[in-house]
Coordinates of N, CA and C in Angstrom, one line a residue:
V1 N 0.7 -0.9 -0.2 CA -1.1 0.1 -0.4 C 0.7 1.3 -0.4
P2 N 0.8 2.2 -0.6 CA 1.2 3.8 0.0 C 0.5 4.1 0.7
C3 N 2.4 4.7 1.3 CA 2.9 4.4 2.9 C 2.3 6.4 2.5
R4 N 1.8 7.6 3.2 CA 2.1 8.3 3.0 C 2.5 9.8 3.5
P5 N 3.0 10.1 4.6 CA 4.1 10.5 5.1 C 3.0 11.8 5.3
T6 N 2.7 12.6 6.9 CA 2.4 13.5 7.2 C 3.5 14.8 6.8
P7 N 2.8 15.9 7.2 CA 3.5 16.7 7.4 C 3.9 17.5 9.1
Q8 N 3.0 16.2 10.1 CA 4.3 16.5 11.3 C 5.8 14.9 11.5
A9 N 5.7 14.7 10.0 CA 6.9 13.5 9.8 C 7.7 13.9 10.1
P10 N 8.6 13.2 10.3 CA 10.3 14.0 10.0 C 11.1 13.3 9.5
F11 N 10.3 12.4 8.5 CA 11.0 12.0 7.8 C 9.7 11.9 6.2
A12 N 9.5 13.0 6.7 CA 8.3 14.1 5.3 C 8.6 13.8 4.3
A13 N 10.1 14.3 4.2 CA 10.9 15.5 2.7 C 11.0 13.7 2.1
A14 N 11.5 12.6 3.1 CA 10.9 11.0 1.7 C 10.0 10.7 0.8
G15 N 9.2 11.9 1.4 CA 7.3 11.7 -0.3 C 7.0 10.0 1.1
T16 N 6.5 9.7 -0.9 CA 5.3 8.5 -0.4 C 6.2 6.6 -0.4
M17 N 5.6 6.0 0.0 CA 6.7 4.6 0.1 C 6.1 3.9 -0.4
T18 N 6.4 1.9 -1.0 CA 4.9 0.9 -0.5 C 5.6 0.8 1.0
V19 N 4.4 0.0 1.5 CA 4.5 -0.7 2.3 C 3.8 -2.1 2.7
A20 N 3.6 -2.7 2.8 CA 2.9 -4.0 3.0 C 1.8 -4.3 4.7
R21 N 1.1 -3.7 4.7 CA 0.3 -3.7 5.6 C -0.2 -5.5 6.2
Y22 N 0.3 -5.6 7.0 CA 0.0 -6.8 8.2 C -1.5 -6.5 8.6
A23 N -1.3 -6.0 9.2 CA -3.0 -5.7 10.2 C -3.8 -6.1 9.6
T24 N -5.4 -6.2 9.7 CA -6.5 -6.5 9.8 C -7.1 -5.6 9.8
A25 N -6.6 -4.8 11.3 CA -7.9 -3.6 11.8 C -6.5 -2.8 11.4
G26 N -7.3 -1.3 11.1 CA -6.9 -0.6 11.1 C -6.8 0.7 12.4
L27 N -5.5 1.4 12.5 CA -5.3 2.1 14.3 C -6.6 2.9 14.6
R28 N -7.0 3.9 13.2 CA -8.6 4.9 13.1 C -9.2 4.3 11.8
S29 N -10.3 5.2 12.0 CA -10.7 5.3 10.6 C -10.5 6.7 10.4
A30 N -10.5 6.8 9.5 CA -9.7 8.1 8.2 C -10.7 9.7 9.0
S31 N -11.7 9.2 9.1 CA -12.5 10.3 10.2 C -12.5 10.8 11.9
D32 N -11.8 9.9 11.8 CA -11.7 9.6 14.1 C -11.3 11.0 13.9
P33 N -11.8 11.1 15.4 CA -10.4 12.0 15.7 C -9.8 11.8 16.4
L34 N -8.2 12.2 16.1 CA -7.3 10.9 17.4 C -7.8 12.2 19.0
P35 N -7.8 11.2 19.7 CA -7.0 11.3 21.1 C -5.8 12.7 21.8
A36 N -6.3 12.7 22.4 CA -4.9 14.0 23.2 C -4.1 13.1 22.4
G37 N -3.0 14.4 22.2 CA -1.5 13.3 22.1 C -0.9 13.4 21.1
W38 N -1.8 12.3 20.4 CA -1.0 12.1 19.0 C -1.5 12.2 18.0
I39 N -0.2 11.3 17.6 CA 0.4 12.2 15.7 C -0.1 11.5 14.5
V40 N -0.5 11.8 13.7 CA -0.5 11.0 12.2 C 0.6 11.1 11.7
W41 N 1.7 10.0 12.0 CA 3.1 9.8 11.1 C 3.3 9.7 9.1
A42 N 2.1 9.0 9.5 CA 1.9 9.0 7.6 C 0.5 7.8 7.7
H43 N -0.8 7.9 6.8 CA -1.4 6.7 6.3 C -1.4 6.9 4.7
D44 N -2.3 5.6 4.3 CA -2.9 5.0 3.1 C -2.7 5.6 2.4
G45 N -3.2 5.3 1.2 CA -4.2 6.4 0.1 C -5.9 6.6 0.3
D46 N -6.5 5.5 1.2 CA -8.0 6.2 1.8 C -7.5 7.4 3.0
G47 N -6.3 7.6 3.4 CA -6.0 8.2 4.7 C -6.6 7.3 6.1
L48 N -6.1 6.3 6.0 CA -6.1 5.8 6.7 C -5.1 6.1 8.0
P49 N -4.8 5.7 9.1 CA -3.1 6.2 9.5 C -3.1 5.0 9.8
L50 N -1.5 4.5 9.4 CA 0.1 3.3 9.2 C 0.4 3.5 10.1
V51 N 0.7 5.3 11.1 CA 1.6 4.9 11.6 C 1.1 6.2 12.3
L52 N 1.1 5.7 13.5 CA 1.1 6.8 14.9 C 1.7 6.6 15.6
V53 N 2.0 8.5 16.5 CA 3.3 8.5 17.0 C 2.5 9.2 19.0
H54 N 3.0 9.2 19.8 CA 1.7 9.6 21.0 C 4.0 9.8 22.5
P55 N 4.3 11.5 21.5 CA 5.1 11.2 21.8 C 5.6 11.5 23.7
G56 N 4.1 11.6 24.2 CA 3.9 12.1 25.1 C 4.8 10.1 26.7
Q57 N 3.4 9.5 25.6 CA 3.4 8.8 26.0 C 4.4 7.3 26.0
R58 N 5.0 8.4 24.9 CA 6.4 7.0 24.2 C 6.3 6.3 23.4
T59 N 5.4 5.9 22.8 CA 4.4 5.3 22.2 C 4.5 5.6 20.9
A60 N 4.7 3.7 19.7 CA 4.7 4.1 18.3 C 3.7 2.9 17.4
C61 N 3.3 3.2 16.9 CA 2.3 2.1 16.4 C 2.1 1.4 15.0
L62 N 2.9 1.3 14.2 CA 3.2 0.9 12.4 C 1.9 -0.7 12.5
L63 N 1.6 0.0 11.2 CA 1.2 -0.9 11.1 C 1.4 -2.1 9.7
Y64 N 2.2 -2.1 9.7 CA 3.5 -2.6 8.4 C 4.5 -2.6 9.3
R65 N 5.6 -3.6 8.8 CA 6.8 -4.2 9.2 C 7.8 -3.3 8.6
P66 N 8.9 -2.3 9.5 CA 9.8 -1.9 8.2 C 11.0 -3.1 8.1
D67 N 11.3 -4.1 8.8 CA 12.0 -4.6 7.9 C 11.4 -5.7 7.2
S68 N 10.2 -6.0 7.1 CA 9.5 -7.1 4.8 C 10.6 -7.0 4.1
L69 N 10.7 -7.3 3.6 CA 11.7 -7.9 1.5 C 10.3 -6.0 0.8
M70 N 8.9 -6.8 1.6 CA 8.0 -6.1 1.2 C 7.4 -4.6 1.1
C71 N 8.6 -4.1 1.9 CA 8.6 -2.5 2.2 C 10.2 -2.3 1.7
E72 N 10.2 -0.8 0.7 CA 10.7 -0.4 0.7 C 12.1 -0.2 1.9
P73 N 13.0 0.5 1.0 CA 14.2 0.6 2.3 C 14.1 1.7 3.2
A74 N 13.1 3.0 2.0 CA 12.3 4.3 3.0 C 11.7 3.8 4.3
A75 N 11.2 3.2 4.3 CA 10.0 2.2 5.3 C 11.2 1.9 6.9
G76 N 12.5 1.6 6.5 CA 13.5 1.7 7.9 C 13.8 2.9 8.8
A77 N 13.5 4.0 7.8 CA 13.9 5.4 8.6 C 12.8 5.8 9.5
V78 N 11.7 5.3 8.6 CA 10.5 5.6 9.4 C 10.2 5.0 10.9
L79 N 11.0 3.4 11.1 CA 11.1 2.8 12.5 C 12.9 3.3 13.5
H80 N 13.5 4.1 13.1 CA 14.1 4.8 13.3 C 13.8 5.6 13.0
A81 N 12.8 6.1 13.3 CA 12.3 7.9 14.0 C 11.1 7.9 14.8
A82 N 10.4 6.0 14.7 CA 10.3 6.4 16.3 C 10.2 5.6 17.4
L83 N 11.1 5.3 16.6 CA 12.6 4.6 17.6 C 13.2 5.4 18.8
A84 N 13.1 7.4 17.9 CA 13.8 8.0 18.6 C 12.3 8.5 19.6
V85 N 11.8 8.2 19.2 CA 11.2 9.1 19.7 C 10.0 8.3 21.1
I86 N 10.6 7.1 21.1 CA 10.3 6.2 22.1 C 10.9 6.1 23.1
A87 N 12.9 6.3 22.5 CA 14.0 6.6 23.4 C 13.3 6.6 25.5

């Protein structure tokens, strides 16, 4: 699926990358408001979040495996940015 960074993502300049979604359920629907503190870093072509972070709670949620051979190498940059948030 296309993984499109939002302007809030530290890797936004990388642009859209292809990832293999492994989850069958979404983190949020495209129209649901997020709880306080959560930030969408990337979404799919339908606007469904693929990467959510909560810096205050040091939590990151990714709906794909960045180490998968079916993901572009740029997906690893997302993992590194997420690890920096939770570290």
